mmCIF file of C-alpha atoms in Angstrom:
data_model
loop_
_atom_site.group_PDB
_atom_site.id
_atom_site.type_symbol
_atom_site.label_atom_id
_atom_site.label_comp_id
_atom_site.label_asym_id
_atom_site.label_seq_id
_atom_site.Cartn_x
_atom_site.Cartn_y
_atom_site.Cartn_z
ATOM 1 C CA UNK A 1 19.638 32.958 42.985
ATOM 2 C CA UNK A 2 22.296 34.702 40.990
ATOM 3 C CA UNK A 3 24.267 31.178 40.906
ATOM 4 C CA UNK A 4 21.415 29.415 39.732
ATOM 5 C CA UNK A 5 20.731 31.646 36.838
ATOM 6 C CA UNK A 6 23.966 31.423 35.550
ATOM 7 C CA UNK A 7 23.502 28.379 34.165
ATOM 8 C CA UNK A 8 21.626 29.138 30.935
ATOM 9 C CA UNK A 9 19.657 25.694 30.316
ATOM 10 C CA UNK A 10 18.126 26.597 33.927
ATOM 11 C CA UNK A 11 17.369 29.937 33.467
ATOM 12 C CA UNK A 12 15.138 29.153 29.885
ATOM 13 C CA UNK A 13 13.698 26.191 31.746
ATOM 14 C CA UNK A 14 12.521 28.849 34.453
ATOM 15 C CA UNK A 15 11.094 31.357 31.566
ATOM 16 C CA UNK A 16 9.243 28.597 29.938
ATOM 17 C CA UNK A 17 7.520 27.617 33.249
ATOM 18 C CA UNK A 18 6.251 30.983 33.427
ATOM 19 C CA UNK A 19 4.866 31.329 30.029
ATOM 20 C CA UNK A 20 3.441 28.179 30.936
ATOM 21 C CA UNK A 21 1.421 29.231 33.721
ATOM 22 C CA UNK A 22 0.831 32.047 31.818
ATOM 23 C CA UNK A 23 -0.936 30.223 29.282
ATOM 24 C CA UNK A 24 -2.336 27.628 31.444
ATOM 25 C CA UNK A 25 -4.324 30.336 33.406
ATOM 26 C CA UNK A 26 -5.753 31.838 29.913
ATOM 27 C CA UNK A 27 -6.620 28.682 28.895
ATOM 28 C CA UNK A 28 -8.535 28.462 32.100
ATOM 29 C CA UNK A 29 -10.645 31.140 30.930
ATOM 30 C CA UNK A 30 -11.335 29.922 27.580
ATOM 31 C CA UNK A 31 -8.868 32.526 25.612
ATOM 32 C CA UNK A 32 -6.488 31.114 23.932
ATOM 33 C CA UNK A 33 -7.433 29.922 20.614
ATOM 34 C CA UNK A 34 -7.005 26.799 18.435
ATOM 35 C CA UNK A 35 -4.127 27.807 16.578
ATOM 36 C CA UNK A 36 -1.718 28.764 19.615
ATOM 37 C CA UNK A 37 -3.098 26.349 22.212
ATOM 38 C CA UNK A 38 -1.584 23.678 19.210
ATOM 39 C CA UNK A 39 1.839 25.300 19.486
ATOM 40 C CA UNK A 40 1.535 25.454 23.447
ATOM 41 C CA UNK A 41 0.949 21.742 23.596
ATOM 42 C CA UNK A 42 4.069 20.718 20.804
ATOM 43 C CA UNK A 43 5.942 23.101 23.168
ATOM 44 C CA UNK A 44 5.089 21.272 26.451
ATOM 45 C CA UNK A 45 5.121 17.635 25.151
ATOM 46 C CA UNK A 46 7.835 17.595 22.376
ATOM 47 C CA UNK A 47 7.875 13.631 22.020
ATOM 48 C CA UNK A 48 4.073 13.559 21.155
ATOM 49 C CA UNK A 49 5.214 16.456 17.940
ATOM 50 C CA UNK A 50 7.459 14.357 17.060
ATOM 51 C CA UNK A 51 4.721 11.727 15.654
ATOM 52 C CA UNK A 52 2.656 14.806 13.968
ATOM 53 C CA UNK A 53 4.055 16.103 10.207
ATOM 54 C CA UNK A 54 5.178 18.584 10.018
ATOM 55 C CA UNK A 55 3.908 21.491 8.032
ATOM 56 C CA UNK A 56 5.188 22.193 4.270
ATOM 57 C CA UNK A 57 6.814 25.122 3.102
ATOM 58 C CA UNK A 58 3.354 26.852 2.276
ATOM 59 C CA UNK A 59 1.284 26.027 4.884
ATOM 60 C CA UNK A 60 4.201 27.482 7.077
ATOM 61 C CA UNK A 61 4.325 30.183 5.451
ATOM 62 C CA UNK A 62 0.379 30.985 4.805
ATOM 63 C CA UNK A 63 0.569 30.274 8.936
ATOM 64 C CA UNK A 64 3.019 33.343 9.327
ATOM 65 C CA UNK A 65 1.563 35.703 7.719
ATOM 66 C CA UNK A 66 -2.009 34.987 9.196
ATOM 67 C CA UNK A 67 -0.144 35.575 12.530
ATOM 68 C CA UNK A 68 1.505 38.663 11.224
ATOM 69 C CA UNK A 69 -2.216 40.331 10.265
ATOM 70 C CA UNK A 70 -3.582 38.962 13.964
ATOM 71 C CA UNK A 71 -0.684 40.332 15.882
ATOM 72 C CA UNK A 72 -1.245 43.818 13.647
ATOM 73 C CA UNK A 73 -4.763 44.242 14.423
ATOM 74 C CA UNK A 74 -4.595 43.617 18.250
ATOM 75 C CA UNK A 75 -1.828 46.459 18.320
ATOM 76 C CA UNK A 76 -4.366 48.558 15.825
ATOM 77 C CA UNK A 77 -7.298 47.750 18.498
ATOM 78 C CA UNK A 78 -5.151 48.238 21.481
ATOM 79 C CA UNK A 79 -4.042 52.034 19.931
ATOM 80 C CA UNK A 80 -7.373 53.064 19.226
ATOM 81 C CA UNK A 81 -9.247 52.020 22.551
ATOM 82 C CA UNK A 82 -6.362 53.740 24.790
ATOM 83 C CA UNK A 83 -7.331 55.974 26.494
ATOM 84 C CA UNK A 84 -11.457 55.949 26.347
ATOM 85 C CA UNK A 85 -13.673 55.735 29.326
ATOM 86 C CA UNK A 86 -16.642 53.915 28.289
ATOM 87 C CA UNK A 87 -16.958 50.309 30.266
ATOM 88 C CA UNK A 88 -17.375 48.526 27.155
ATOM 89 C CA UNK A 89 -14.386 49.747 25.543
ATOM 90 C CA UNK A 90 -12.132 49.944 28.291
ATOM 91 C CA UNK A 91 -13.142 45.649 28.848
ATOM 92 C CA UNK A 92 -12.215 45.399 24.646
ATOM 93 C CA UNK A 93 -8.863 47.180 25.518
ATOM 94 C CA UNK A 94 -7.301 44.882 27.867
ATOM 95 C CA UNK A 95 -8.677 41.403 26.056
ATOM 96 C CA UNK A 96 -6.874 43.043 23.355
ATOM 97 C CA UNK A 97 -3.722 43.095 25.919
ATOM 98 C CA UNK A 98 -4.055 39.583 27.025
ATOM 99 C CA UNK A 99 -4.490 38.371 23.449
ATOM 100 C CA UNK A 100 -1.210 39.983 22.905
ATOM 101 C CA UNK A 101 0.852 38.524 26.088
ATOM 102 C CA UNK A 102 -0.981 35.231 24.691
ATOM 103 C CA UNK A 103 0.704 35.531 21.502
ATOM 104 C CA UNK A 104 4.002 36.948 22.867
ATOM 105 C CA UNK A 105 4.193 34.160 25.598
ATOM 106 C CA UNK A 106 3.447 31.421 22.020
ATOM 107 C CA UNK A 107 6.910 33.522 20.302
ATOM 108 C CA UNK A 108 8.877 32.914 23.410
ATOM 109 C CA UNK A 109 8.048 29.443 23.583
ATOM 110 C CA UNK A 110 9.327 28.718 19.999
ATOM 111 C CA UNK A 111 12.603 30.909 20.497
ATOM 112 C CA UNK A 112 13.218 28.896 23.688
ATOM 113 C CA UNK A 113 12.564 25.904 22.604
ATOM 114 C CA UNK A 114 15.334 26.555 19.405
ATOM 115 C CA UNK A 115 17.679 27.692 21.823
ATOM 116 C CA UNK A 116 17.295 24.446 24.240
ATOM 117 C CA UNK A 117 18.065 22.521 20.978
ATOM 118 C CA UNK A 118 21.402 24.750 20.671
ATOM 119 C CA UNK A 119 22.401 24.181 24.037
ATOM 120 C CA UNK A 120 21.984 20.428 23.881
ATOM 121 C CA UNK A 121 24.055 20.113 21.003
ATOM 122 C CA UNK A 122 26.389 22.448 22.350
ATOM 123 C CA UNK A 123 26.845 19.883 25.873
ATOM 124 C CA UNK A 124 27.481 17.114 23.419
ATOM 125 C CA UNK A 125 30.797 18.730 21.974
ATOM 126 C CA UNK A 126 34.071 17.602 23.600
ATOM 127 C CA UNK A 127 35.342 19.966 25.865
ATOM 128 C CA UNK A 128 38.088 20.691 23.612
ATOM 129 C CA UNK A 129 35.271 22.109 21.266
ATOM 130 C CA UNK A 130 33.247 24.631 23.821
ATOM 131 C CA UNK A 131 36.789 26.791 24.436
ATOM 132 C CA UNK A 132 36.035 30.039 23.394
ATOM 133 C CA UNK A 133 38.147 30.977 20.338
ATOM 134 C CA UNK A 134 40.977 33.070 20.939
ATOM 135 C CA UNK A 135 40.441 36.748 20.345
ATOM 136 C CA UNK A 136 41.959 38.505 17.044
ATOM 137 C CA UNK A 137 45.191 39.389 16.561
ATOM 138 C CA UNK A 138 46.393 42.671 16.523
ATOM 139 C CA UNK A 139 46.927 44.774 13.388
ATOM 140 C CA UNK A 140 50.503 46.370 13.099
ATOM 141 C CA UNK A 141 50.612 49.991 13.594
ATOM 142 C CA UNK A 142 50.271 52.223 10.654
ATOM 143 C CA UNK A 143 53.970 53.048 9.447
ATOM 144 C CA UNK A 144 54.303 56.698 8.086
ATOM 145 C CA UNK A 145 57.598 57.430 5.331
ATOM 146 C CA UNK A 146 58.257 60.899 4.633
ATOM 147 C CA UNK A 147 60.187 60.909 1.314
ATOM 148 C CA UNK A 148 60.959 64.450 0.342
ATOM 149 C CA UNK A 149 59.512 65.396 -3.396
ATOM 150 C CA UNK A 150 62.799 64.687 -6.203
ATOM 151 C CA UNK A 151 64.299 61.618 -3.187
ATOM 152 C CA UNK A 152 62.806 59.017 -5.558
ATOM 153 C CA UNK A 153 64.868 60.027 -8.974
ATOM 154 C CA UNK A 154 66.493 57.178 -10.327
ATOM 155 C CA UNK A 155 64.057 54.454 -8.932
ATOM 156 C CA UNK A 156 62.152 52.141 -9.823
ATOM 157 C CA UNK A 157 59.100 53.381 -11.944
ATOM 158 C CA UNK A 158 56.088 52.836 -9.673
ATOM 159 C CA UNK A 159 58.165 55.373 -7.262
ATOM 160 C CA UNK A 160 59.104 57.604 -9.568
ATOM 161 C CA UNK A 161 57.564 61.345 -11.046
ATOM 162 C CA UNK A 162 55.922 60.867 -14.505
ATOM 163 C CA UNK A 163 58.553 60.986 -16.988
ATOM 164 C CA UNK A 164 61.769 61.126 -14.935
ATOM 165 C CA UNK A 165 61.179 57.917 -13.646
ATOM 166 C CA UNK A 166 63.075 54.927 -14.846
ATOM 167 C CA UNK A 167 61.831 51.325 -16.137
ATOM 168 C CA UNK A 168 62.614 48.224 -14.111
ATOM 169 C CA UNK A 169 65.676 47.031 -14.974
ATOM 170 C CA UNK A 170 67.897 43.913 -13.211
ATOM 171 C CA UNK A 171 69.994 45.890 -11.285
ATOM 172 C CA UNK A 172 69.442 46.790 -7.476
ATOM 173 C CA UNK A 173 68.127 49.839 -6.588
ATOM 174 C CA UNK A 174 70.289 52.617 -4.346
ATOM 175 C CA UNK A 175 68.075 52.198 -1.401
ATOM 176 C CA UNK A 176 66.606 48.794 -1.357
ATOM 177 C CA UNK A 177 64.339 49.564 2.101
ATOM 178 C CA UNK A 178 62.087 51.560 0.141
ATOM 179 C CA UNK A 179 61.477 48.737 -1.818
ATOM 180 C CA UNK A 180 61.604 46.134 0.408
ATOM 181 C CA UNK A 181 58.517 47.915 2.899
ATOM 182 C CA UNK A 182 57.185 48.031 -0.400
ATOM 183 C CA UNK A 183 56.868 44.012 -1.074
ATOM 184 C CA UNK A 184 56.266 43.479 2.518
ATOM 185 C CA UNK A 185 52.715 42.028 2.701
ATOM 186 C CA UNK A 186 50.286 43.125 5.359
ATOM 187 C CA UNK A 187 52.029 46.091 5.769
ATOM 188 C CA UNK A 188 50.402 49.488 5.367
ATOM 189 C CA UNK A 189 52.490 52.491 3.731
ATOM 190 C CA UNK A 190 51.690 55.843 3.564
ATOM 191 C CA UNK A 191 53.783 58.141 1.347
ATOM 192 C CA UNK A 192 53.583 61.952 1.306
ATOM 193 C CA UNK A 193 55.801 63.549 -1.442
ATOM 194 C CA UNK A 194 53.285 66.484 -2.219
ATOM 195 C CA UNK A 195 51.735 64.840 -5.421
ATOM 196 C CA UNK A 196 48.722 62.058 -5.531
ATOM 197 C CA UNK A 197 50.958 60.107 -8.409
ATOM 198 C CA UNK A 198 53.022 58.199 -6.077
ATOM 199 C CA UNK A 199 50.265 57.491 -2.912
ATOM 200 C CA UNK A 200 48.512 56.403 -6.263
ATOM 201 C CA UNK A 201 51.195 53.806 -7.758
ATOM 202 C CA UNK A 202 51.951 53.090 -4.351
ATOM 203 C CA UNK A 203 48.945 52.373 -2.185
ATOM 204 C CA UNK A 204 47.644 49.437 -4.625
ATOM 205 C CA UNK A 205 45.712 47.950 -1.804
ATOM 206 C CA UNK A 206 43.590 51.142 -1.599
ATOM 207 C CA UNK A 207 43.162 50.809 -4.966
ATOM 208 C CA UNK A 208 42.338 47.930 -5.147
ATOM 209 C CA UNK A 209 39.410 48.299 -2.724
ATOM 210 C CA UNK A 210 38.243 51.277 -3.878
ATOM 211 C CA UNK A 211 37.429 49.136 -7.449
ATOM 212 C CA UNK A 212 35.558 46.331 -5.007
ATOM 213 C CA UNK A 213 33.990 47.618 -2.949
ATOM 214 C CA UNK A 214 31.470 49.677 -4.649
ATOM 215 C CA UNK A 215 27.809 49.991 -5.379
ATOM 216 C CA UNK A 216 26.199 48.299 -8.164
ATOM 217 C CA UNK A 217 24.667 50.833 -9.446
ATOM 218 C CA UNK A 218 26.443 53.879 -11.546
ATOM 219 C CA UNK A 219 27.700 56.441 -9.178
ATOM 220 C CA UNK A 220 27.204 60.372 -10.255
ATOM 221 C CA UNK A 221 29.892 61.868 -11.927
ATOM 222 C CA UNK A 222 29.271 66.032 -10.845
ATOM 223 C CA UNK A 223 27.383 67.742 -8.328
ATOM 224 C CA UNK A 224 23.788 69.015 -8.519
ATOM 225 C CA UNK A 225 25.855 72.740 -8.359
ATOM 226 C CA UNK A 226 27.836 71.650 -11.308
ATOM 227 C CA UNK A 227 24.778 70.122 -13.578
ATOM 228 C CA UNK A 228 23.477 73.412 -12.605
ATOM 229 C CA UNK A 229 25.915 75.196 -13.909
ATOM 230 C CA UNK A 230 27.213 73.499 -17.181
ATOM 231 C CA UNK A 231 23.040 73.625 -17.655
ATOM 232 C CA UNK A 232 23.761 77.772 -17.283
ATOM 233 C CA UNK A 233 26.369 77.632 -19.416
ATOM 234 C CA UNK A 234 24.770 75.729 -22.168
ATOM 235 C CA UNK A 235 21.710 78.357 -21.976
ATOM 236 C CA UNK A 236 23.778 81.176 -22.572
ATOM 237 C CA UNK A 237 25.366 80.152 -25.631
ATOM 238 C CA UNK A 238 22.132 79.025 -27.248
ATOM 239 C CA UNK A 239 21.187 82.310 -26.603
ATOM 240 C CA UNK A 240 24.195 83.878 -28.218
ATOM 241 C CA UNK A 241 24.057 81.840 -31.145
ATOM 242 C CA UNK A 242 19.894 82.584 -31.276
ATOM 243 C CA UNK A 243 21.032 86.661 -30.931
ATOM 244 C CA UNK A 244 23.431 85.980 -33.538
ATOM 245 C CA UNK A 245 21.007 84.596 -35.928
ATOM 246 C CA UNK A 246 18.477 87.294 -35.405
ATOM 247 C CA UNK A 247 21.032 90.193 -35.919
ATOM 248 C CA UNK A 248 22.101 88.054 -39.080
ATOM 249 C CA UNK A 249 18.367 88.135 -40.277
ATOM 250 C CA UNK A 250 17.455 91.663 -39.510
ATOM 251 C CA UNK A 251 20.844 93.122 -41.018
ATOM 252 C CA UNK A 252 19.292 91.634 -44.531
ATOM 253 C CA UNK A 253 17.419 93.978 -46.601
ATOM 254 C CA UNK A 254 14.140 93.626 -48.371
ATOM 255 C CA UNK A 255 15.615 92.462 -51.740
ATOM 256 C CA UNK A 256 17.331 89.603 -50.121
ATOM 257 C CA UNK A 257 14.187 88.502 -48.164
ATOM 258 C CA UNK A 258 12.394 88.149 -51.466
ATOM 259 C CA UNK A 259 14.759 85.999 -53.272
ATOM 260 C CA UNK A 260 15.045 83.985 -50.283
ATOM 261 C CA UNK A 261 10.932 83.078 -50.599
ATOM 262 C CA UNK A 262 11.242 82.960 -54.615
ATOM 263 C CA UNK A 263 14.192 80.429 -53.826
ATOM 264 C CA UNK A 264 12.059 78.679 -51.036
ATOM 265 C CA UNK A 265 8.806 78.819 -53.571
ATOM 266 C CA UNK A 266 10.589 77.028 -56.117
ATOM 267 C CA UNK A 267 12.288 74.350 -53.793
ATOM 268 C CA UNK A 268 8.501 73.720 -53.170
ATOM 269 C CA UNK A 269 7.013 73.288 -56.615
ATOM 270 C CA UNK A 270 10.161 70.926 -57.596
ATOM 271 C CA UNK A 271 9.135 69.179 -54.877
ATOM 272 C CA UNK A 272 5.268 68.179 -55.661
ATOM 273 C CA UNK A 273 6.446 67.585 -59.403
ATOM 274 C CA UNK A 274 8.880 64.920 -58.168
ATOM 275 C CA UNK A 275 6.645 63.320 -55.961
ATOM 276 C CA UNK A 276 3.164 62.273 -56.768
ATOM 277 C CA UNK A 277 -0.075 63.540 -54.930
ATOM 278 C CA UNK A 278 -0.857 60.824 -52.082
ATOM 279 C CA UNK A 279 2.444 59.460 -52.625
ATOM 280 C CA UNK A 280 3.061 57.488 -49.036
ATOM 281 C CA UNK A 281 -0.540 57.343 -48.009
ATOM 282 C CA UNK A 282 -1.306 53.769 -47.279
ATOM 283 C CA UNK A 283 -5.361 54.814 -47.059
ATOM 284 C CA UNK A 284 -5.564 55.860 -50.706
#
């Protein structure tokens, strides 16, 4: 038995007969409906499909969904009868079960059908074709430099600390290796000097996928913490400056109140002589 279902065209050949019998045995008893017995029937007699259209785009579609809202309400039906005792509803519960093998047995049949397809095609390929591809390459190990912090004066700039650091020039550096692992592609170098400036100039791949592979949307720039307290912050020097203004006001005395109204009183009148009454008013 074990020999016989290694062979995969065999073993969905087998399935299908069962779903068959399956369905031939509901049918028997009058429950499987229009719908599926159709797709039961293109299943078992594919040359007689053949000669029937196909369905369009909608139709397919419209068909899906209708099956979707079926398959959802036998599971809803299923859930809520489980479980009861009355003779009536225990009889609802397992047609509800049946019509669900029905349209489970109906799903297998179309993914077994696809697959038989797939395997058909796949016997027509040359031999040379069905190899299995050979299996991926292994990565080279991760190589690790340790360049003490100050090693790198006199190189080239991208190895170099901030302003010390020289400009590319034509002549050949001191030690070429460093550069050399540098320009070697595929290779992965990690450098630890003590400061992120040279992992940064150096590690351009990392960079480099740091800048792809990101979300589209914008990312946040601080921590709820830090809104929280640069909000904090903010609040406490409005309420300085507020305190501030307050001591400012009560420190005046009474004369300078009053010329402050006279001086706002007069501000006012200059302003209704310069502009008219109903000046603006699109209703008058």
């Amino acid at each position: 038995m074990f020999r016989f279902m290694e062979d995969r065209k065999k073993r969905i050949q087998v399935s299908k007969d069962f779903f068959n019998e399956f369905l031939k045995l509901m049918d028997h008893y009058n429950l499987v409906d229009e719908a599926s017995k159709k797709i039961w029937k293109a299943s078992m007699h594919p040359e007689e499909a053949s000669n029937v259209p196909k369905m369009t785009a909608t139709e397919d579609r419209a068909a899906k969904i209708e099956e979707f809202k079926k398959k959802k309400l036998i599971e809803a039906q299923i859930e809520k009868l489980k479980g009861s005792d009355d003779d009536k509803d225990i009889k609802e519960f397992w047609l509800n079960m049946i019509y669900q093998g029905i349209m489970k047995s109906i799903s297998g049949l179309k993914s077994i059908d696809l697959e038989f397809q797939l395997l058909v095609y796949r016997d027509s390929l040359p031999a040379e074709a069905r190899k299995p591809s050979e299996p991926p390459k292994e990565k080279k190990p991760i190589q690790m430099f340790h360049i003490p912090k100050g090693a790198l004066a006199g190189k080239s700039y991208m190895f170099g600390d901030g302003e010390e650091a020289e400009l590319p020039s034509q002549a050949p550096l001191a030690d070429p290796s460093v550069v050399r692992t540098y320009q070697e592609t595929g290779e992965r170098v990690a450098v630890d000097v003590g400061s992120n400036q040279v992992n940064d100039r150096v590690n351009l791949r990392g960079q480099m996928e740091a800048q792809v592979f990101q979300p589209h949307w914008n990312q946040p720039t601080m921590s709820l913490e830090e809104f929280g307290e640069m909000e904090y912050q903010d609040m406490m020097r409005r309420e300085a400056e507020e305190k501030e203004r307050n001591d400012i006001q009560a420190a005046k005395d009474e004369e300078t109140l009053e010329e402050e109204e006279r001086q706002k009183a007069i501000a006012n009148d200059n302003m209704k002589d310069e502009v008219p009454k109903g000046y603006g008013n699109t209703k008058r």
